[in-house]
Amino acid sequence: MANEQNEQSQENVQQEQILTEASEQEAVEVCIDDLHAQIAQLEDSLKLEKARTANAVYEAQKSVERIQRESEKHKDTVLEKFAKELLDSVDNLERAIQAAGEEETPVLEGVKLTLKSLLTTLEKFGVVVADTANGFNADLHQAVGIDPNAKANEIGTVLQKGYTLNGRLLRPAMVMVGQ
């Protein structure tokens, strides 16, 4: 009888082990399925965050580019205003040289050197004299009168020099043109 009880006990233990192993295997399968679902969810979340990060980087780059464009435009505007103000000084120095006549004096030489220095500085920043040698150009010149001695569409007399800043018109040349 003790042997029968032992055998029955062993069978009960074996059955319990089989049931325990089966439930553990089911639990492992359930855990693996849960983990796969979690991995898929995390991958989707990662894709979303990568897209958000890429969008934020793109927006930041566009903002930097926009700020740089606005800064360049502002710099050009300030340089243009400053250069226009300096052109009055250039005109005054040129008139002083014309008024001095032909006699070379130390004062006249100083005025010429000052004018040369000012024009050199303006050229460093892109301010150059508008071309008046190649005929009348309405984009660069302002006709203020008719010169009877000049050919048609040719500039006869330059009353005031014109200037450009980096290829853009800063001040048109005031000229007299032939008919």
Coordinates of C-alpha atoms in Angstrom, one line a residue:
M1 CA 0.0 0.0 0.0
A2 CA 2.8 2.3 0.7
N3 CA 4.1 1.5 -2.7
E4 CA 0.8 2.3 -4.3
Q5 CA 0.6 5.6 -2.5
N6 CA 4.2 6.4 -3.6
E7 CA 3.4 5.6 -7.2
Q8 CA 0.2 7.6 -7.0
S9 CA 2.1 10.5 -5.4
Q10 CA 4.7 10.3 -8.1
E11 CA 2.0 10.3 -10.8
N12 CA 0.4 13.3 -9.1
V13 CA 3.7 15.1 -8.9
Q14 CA 4.4 14.3 -12.6
Q15 CA 1.0 15.6 -13.6
E16 CA 1.5 18.7 -11.6
Q17 CA 4.9 19.2 -13.3
I18 CA 3.4 18.7 -16.7
L19 CA 0.6 21.2 -15.9
T20 CA 3.1 23.6 -14.4
E21 CA 5.4 23.3 -17.5
A22 CA 2.4 23.8 -19.8
S23 CA 1.2 26.9 -18.0
E24 CA 4.8 28.2 -17.9
Q25 CA 5.1 27.7 -21.7
E26 CA 1.8 29.5 -22.2
A27 CA 3.0 32.3 -20.0
V28 CA 6.2 32.5 -22.0
E29 CA 4.3 32.6 -25.2
V30 CA 2.0 35.3 -23.9
C31 CA 5.0 37.3 -22.6
I32 CA 6.7 37.0 -26.0
D33 CA 3.6 38.2 -27.8
D34 CA 3.4 41.1 -25.4
L35 CA 7.0 41.9 -25.9
H36 CA 6.6 41.9 -29.7
A37 CA 3.6 44.2 -29.4
Q38 CA 5.6 46.5 -27.2
I39 CA 8.5 46.5 -29.6
A40 CA 6.2 47.4 -32.5
Q41 CA 4.7 50.2 -30.4
L42 CA 8.1 51.5 -29.5
E43 CA 9.3 51.4 -33.1
D44 CA 6.2 53.4 -34.2
S45 CA 6.9 55.9 -31.4
L46 CA 10.6 56.1 -32.5
K47 CA 9.6 56.8 -36.1
L48 CA 7.2 59.6 -35.0
E49 CA 9.9 61.2 -32.8
K50 CA 12.5 61.0 -35.7
A51 CA 10.0 62.7 -38.0
R52 CA 9.4 65.4 -35.4
T53 CA 13.1 65.9 -34.9
A54 CA 13.8 66.1 -38.6
N55 CA 11.0 68.7 -38.9
A56 CA 12.4 70.8 -36.0
V57 CA 15.9 70.7 -37.6
Y58 CA 14.4 71.8 -41.0
E59 CA 12.5 74.6 -39.4
A60 CA 15.6 75.8 -37.5
Q61 CA 17.6 75.8 -40.7
K62 CA 15.0 77.8 -42.5
S63 CA 14.9 80.3 -39.6
V64 CA 18.6 80.7 -39.8
E65 CA 18.5 81.2 -43.5
R66 CA 15.7 83.8 -43.2
I67 CA 17.5 85.7 -40.5
Q68 CA 20.7 85.7 -42.6
R69 CA 18.7 87.1 -45.6
E70 CA 17.1 89.7 -43.5
S71 CA 20.5 90.7 -42.0
E72 CA 22.0 91.0 -45.4
K73 CA 19.1 93.1 -46.6
H74 CA 19.4 95.4 -43.6
K75 CA 23.1 95.7 -44.0
D76 CA 22.6 96.7 -47.7
T77 CA 20.0 99.3 -46.7
V78 CA 22.2 100.8 -44.0
L79 CA 25.2 100.8 -46.4
E80 CA 23.1 102.5 -49.1
K81 CA 21.9 105.2 -46.8
F82 CA 25.4 105.9 -45.5
A83 CA 26.9 105.9 -49.0
K84 CA 24.3 108.4 -50.2
E85 CA 25.2 110.7 -47.4
L86 CA 28.9 110.5 -48.3
L87 CA 28.2 111.3 -52.0
D88 CA 27.4 114.9 -50.9
S89 CA 30.9 115.2 -49.5
V90 CA 32.3 113.8 -52.7
D91 CA 30.3 116.4 -54.8
N92 CA 31.5 119.2 -52.5
L93 CA 35.2 118.1 -52.8
E94 CA 34.8 117.9 -56.6
R95 CA 33.3 121.4 -56.7
A96 CA 36.1 122.7 -54.5
I97 CA 38.7 121.3 -57.0
Q98 CA 36.9 122.9 -59.9
A99 CA 36.6 126.3 -58.1
A100 CA 40.3 126.3 -57.3
G101 CA 41.2 126.6 -61.0
E102 CA 44.4 125.5 -62.6
E103 CA 46.9 126.7 -60.0
E104 CA 48.3 123.8 -57.9
T105 CA 48.5 124.8 -54.3
P106 CA 49.1 122.6 -51.2
V107 CA 45.5 123.1 -50.2
L108 CA 44.2 122.0 -53.6
E109 CA 46.6 119.0 -53.5
G110 CA 45.2 118.1 -50.0
V111 CA 41.6 118.3 -51.3
K112 CA 42.5 116.1 -54.3
L113 CA 44.1 113.5 -52.0
T114 CA 41.1 113.6 -49.6
L115 CA 38.7 113.0 -52.6
K116 CA 40.9 110.2 -53.8
S117 CA 40.9 108.6 -50.4
L118 CA 37.1 108.9 -50.0
L119 CA 36.5 107.4 -53.4
T120 CA 38.9 104.5 -52.7
T121 CA 37.0 103.8 -49.5
L122 CA 33.7 103.9 -51.2
E123 CA 34.9 101.5 -53.9
K124 CA 36.0 99.0 -51.2
F125 CA 32.3 98.8 -50.2
G126 CA 31.0 98.5 -53.7
V127 CA 30.2 102.2 -54.6
V128 CA 31.5 103.0 -58.1
V129 CA 30.8 105.9 -60.5
A130 CA 28.1 105.1 -63.1
D131 CA 29.4 104.8 -66.6
T132 CA 28.7 107.8 -68.8
A133 CA 31.1 107.0 -71.7
N134 CA 28.9 104.5 -73.4
G135 CA 25.9 106.6 -74.3
F136 CA 22.6 107.4 -72.5
N137 CA 21.1 104.6 -70.4
A138 CA 17.8 105.4 -68.7
D139 CA 18.6 102.9 -65.9
L140 CA 21.8 104.8 -64.9
H141 CA 21.2 108.4 -66.1
Q142 CA 18.7 111.1 -65.6
A143 CA 18.4 113.4 -68.6
V144 CA 17.8 117.0 -67.4
G145 CA 18.3 118.9 -70.6
I146 CA 19.3 118.8 -74.3
D147 CA 22.9 119.4 -75.4
P148 CA 22.9 120.8 -79.0
N149 CA 26.5 119.8 -79.5
A150 CA 26.0 116.1 -78.7
K151 CA 24.9 113.3 -81.1
A152 CA 21.5 111.6 -80.6
N153 CA 21.4 109.4 -77.6
E154 CA 24.9 110.4 -76.6
I155 CA 25.7 112.2 -73.3
G156 CA 27.0 115.7 -73.9
T157 CA 27.5 117.2 -70.5
V158 CA 27.6 115.4 -67.1
L159 CA 26.1 117.8 -64.5
Q160 CA 26.4 115.4 -61.5
K161 CA 28.0 112.0 -61.4
G162 CA 25.9 109.0 -60.8
Y163 CA 26.9 106.0 -58.6
T164 CA 26.0 102.4 -58.2
L165 CA 26.3 100.2 -55.1
N166 CA 27.1 96.6 -55.8
G167 CA 25.5 96.8 -59.3
R168 CA 22.4 98.6 -58.1
L169 CA 21.7 102.3 -58.8
L170 CA 22.5 104.4 -55.8
R171 CA 22.1 107.8 -57.5
P172 CA 21.5 108.5 -61.2
A173 CA 23.9 110.7 -63.2
M174 CA 22.3 114.0 -64.1
V175 CA 23.2 114.5 -67.8
M176 CA 22.4 116.6 -70.9
V177 CA 21.7 114.5 -73.9
G178 CA 21.9 115.1 -77.7
Q179 CA 18.7 114.9 -79.8

